[in-house]
């Protein structure tokens, strides 16, 4: 598969949120405001880029030669947790506003299934190094674009009359479902 | 056995990385520094109830140290020297 088709597939047709249903928690939780959504998307892209490359190198150059592939889950979790911790410290120092905006969701990237899912998918699809980088960047970009798009819709939605029983998260989930249906058409 | 070694070495390297980042990007908390230089009587003359309250308020406006009446003599000079040293007054 060429690099371009991997990139387009990971951004649109095989979007990590809408077709694999990973990372729903930050998708709903941080999409109330555009700025927070963009910050969340960028920090997830950054975390998944660094931890994905480290996980890939560790898997193929340490775990495969020593035949300890069964360690990959615990090792990948370890790498992601360390990366999230480092990035949280950096953001708290350099961008206090973004740190305030994202609040609890920033450390929760460590428990975000999208990040772990992407590092696993890279191994399961048996990509080589450059395909891995393109896939990781595409997935991160797809996540950022989608969460930003979703946040703009939700901000508009705040000014519209919604039935009381649908206000807040229920109507947001319905919109996510409609978006998933639209994105699934890209693949056909 | 080899699994234990791999996990241990990786965890050690990652912990060193976090330690380095935490040291490099430390958020210096001015409030704690002010609190150390204040008398610590918690008399409430300044209007903030406790010395910690005044120290927190001084983060936004360092001039508030003048509201502290028990801060006199050497302690006052020390506080002013600290504030001047950090270009706060």
XYZ file of C-alpha atoms in Angstrom, chain A:
188
model
C 0.000 0.000 0.000
C 1.422 3.387 -0.938
C 2.112 6.026 1.709
C -0.529 8.403 0.322
C -3.307 5.841 0.504
C -2.308 4.967 4.079
C -2.453 8.668 4.987
C -5.859 9.286 3.391
C -7.251 6.083 4.880
C -6.076 6.931 8.392
C -7.464 10.496 8.218
C -10.815 9.820 6.545
C -12.033 6.307 5.801
C -10.480 4.542 8.783
C -10.750 7.467 11.179
C -9.699 6.321 14.620
C -12.788 7.735 16.357
C -15.590 7.105 13.904
C -14.707 3.701 12.449
C -12.715 2.069 15.261
C -14.547 3.815 18.139
C -11.368 4.563 20.086
C -10.862 7.712 22.174
C -14.549 8.476 22.684
C -13.962 9.858 26.205
C -11.860 12.913 25.224
C -13.969 13.219 22.057
C -17.069 13.920 24.165
C -15.302 15.441 27.181
C -13.067 18.129 25.653
C -15.165 19.157 22.645
C -17.245 21.798 24.459
C -14.910 24.624 23.372
C -12.970 24.947 20.120
C -9.691 25.918 21.816
C -9.695 23.020 24.246
C -10.556 20.597 21.439
C -7.677 21.843 19.310
C -5.263 21.631 22.251
C -6.418 18.114 23.044
C -6.045 17.008 19.432
C -2.556 18.464 19.120
C -1.356 16.973 22.396
C -2.764 13.539 21.470
C -1.050 13.763 18.073
C 2.216 14.664 19.782
C 1.950 11.904 22.401
C 1.012 9.263 19.853
C 3.771 10.355 17.480
C 6.574 10.046 20.031
C 5.274 7.001 21.894
C 4.302 5.257 18.637
C 7.806 5.571 17.198
C 9.431 4.434 20.462
C 6.983 1.531 20.719
C 7.652 0.504 17.114
C 11.448 0.548 17.553
C 11.242 -1.258 20.884
C 8.970 -3.941 19.448
C 11.025 -4.743 16.359
C 14.533 -4.256 17.777
C 14.131 -5.543 21.349
C 11.018 -7.690 21.738
C 11.104 -9.623 18.445
C 14.822 -10.635 18.592
C 14.465 -11.775 22.220
C 11.094 -13.498 21.501
C 9.293 -11.578 24.245
C 6.411 -10.223 22.141
C 4.017 -11.016 25.001
C 5.462 -7.991 26.853
C 4.155 -5.492 24.331
C 0.971 -4.495 26.209
C 2.679 -3.625 29.484
C 5.640 -1.975 27.736
C 3.471 0.186 25.493
C 1.362 1.279 28.457
C 4.564 2.181 30.302
C 5.889 4.233 27.379
C 2.601 6.091 26.882
C 2.267 6.888 30.602
C 5.814 8.284 30.732
C 5.271 10.392 27.580
C 1.968 11.802 28.874
C 3.577 12.723 32.186
C 6.457 14.519 30.443
C 4.154 16.394 28.084
C 1.869 17.435 30.935
C 4.839 18.916 32.788
C 5.934 20.813 29.667
C 2.444 22.166 28.922
C 1.930 23.244 32.551
C 5.099 25.316 32.353
C 4.885 26.684 28.794
C 1.116 26.978 28.141
C -0.692 27.445 31.500
C -3.888 28.568 29.685
C -4.170 25.324 27.714
C -3.368 23.370 30.892
C -6.251 25.082 32.678
C -8.605 24.549 29.730
C -7.978 20.805 29.415
C -7.856 20.135 33.135
C -8.210 16.479 34.074
C -8.319 15.290 30.464
C -4.617 15.950 29.939
C -3.323 13.304 32.384
C -6.161 11.078 31.176
C -4.449 10.767 27.773
C -2.414 8.089 29.567
C -5.595 6.023 29.816
C -6.762 6.987 26.332
C -7.481 3.939 24.237
C -6.841 5.840 20.979
C -3.146 6.218 21.806
C -2.674 2.589 22.825
C -4.883 1.487 19.939
C -2.752 3.278 17.329
C 0.482 1.735 18.663
C -1.141 -1.720 18.518
C -2.632 -1.205 15.039
C 0.817 -0.328 13.680
C 2.078 -3.747 14.836
C -1.057 -5.620 13.720
C -0.986 -4.099 10.204
C 2.740 -5.010 9.924
C 3.738 -1.592 8.605
C 7.380 -0.712 7.948
C 8.992 2.331 9.567
C 7.888 5.021 7.079
C 4.388 3.601 6.805
C 4.248 3.681 10.621
C 5.147 7.376 10.739
C 2.574 8.231 8.039
C -0.131 6.162 9.742
C 0.540 7.728 13.155
C 0.550 11.270 11.758
C -2.605 10.575 9.741
C -4.431 9.123 12.729
C -3.426 12.031 14.952
C -4.435 14.532 12.291
C -7.735 12.718 11.762
C -8.409 12.846 15.490
C -7.561 16.578 15.694
C -9.617 17.489 12.618
C -12.619 15.511 13.782
C -12.614 16.777 17.377
C -12.287 20.367 16.104
C -15.123 19.897 13.622
C -17.238 18.365 16.369
C -16.461 21.231 18.785
C -17.555 23.840 16.233
C -20.838 21.975 15.751
C -21.370 21.733 19.504
C -20.694 25.461 19.991
C -23.356 26.261 17.382
C -25.663 23.750 18.999
C -25.512 25.599 22.324
C -27.481 28.479 20.781
C -30.229 26.267 19.319
C -33.387 25.098 21.032
C -32.993 21.416 21.974
C -35.564 19.270 23.742
C -34.749 19.241 27.480
C -34.275 15.464 27.554
C -31.713 15.678 24.721
C -29.668 18.610 26.042
C -25.930 18.154 26.584
C -24.318 14.792 25.938
C -27.307 12.933 24.370
C -27.588 15.312 21.402
C -23.778 15.320 21.119
C -23.769 11.525 20.819
C -26.490 11.652 18.165
C -24.346 14.107 16.179
C -21.329 11.809 16.575
C -23.455 8.990 15.143
C -24.475 11.114 12.138
C -20.821 12.052 11.561
C -19.827 8.374 11.729
C -22.409 7.592 9.037
C -21.042 10.395 6.816
C -17.421 9.274 7.290
C -18.262 5.646 6.581
C -19.390 6.707 3.078
C -15.843 7.862 2.226
C -14.716 4.245 2.124
C -17.196 3.112 -0.544
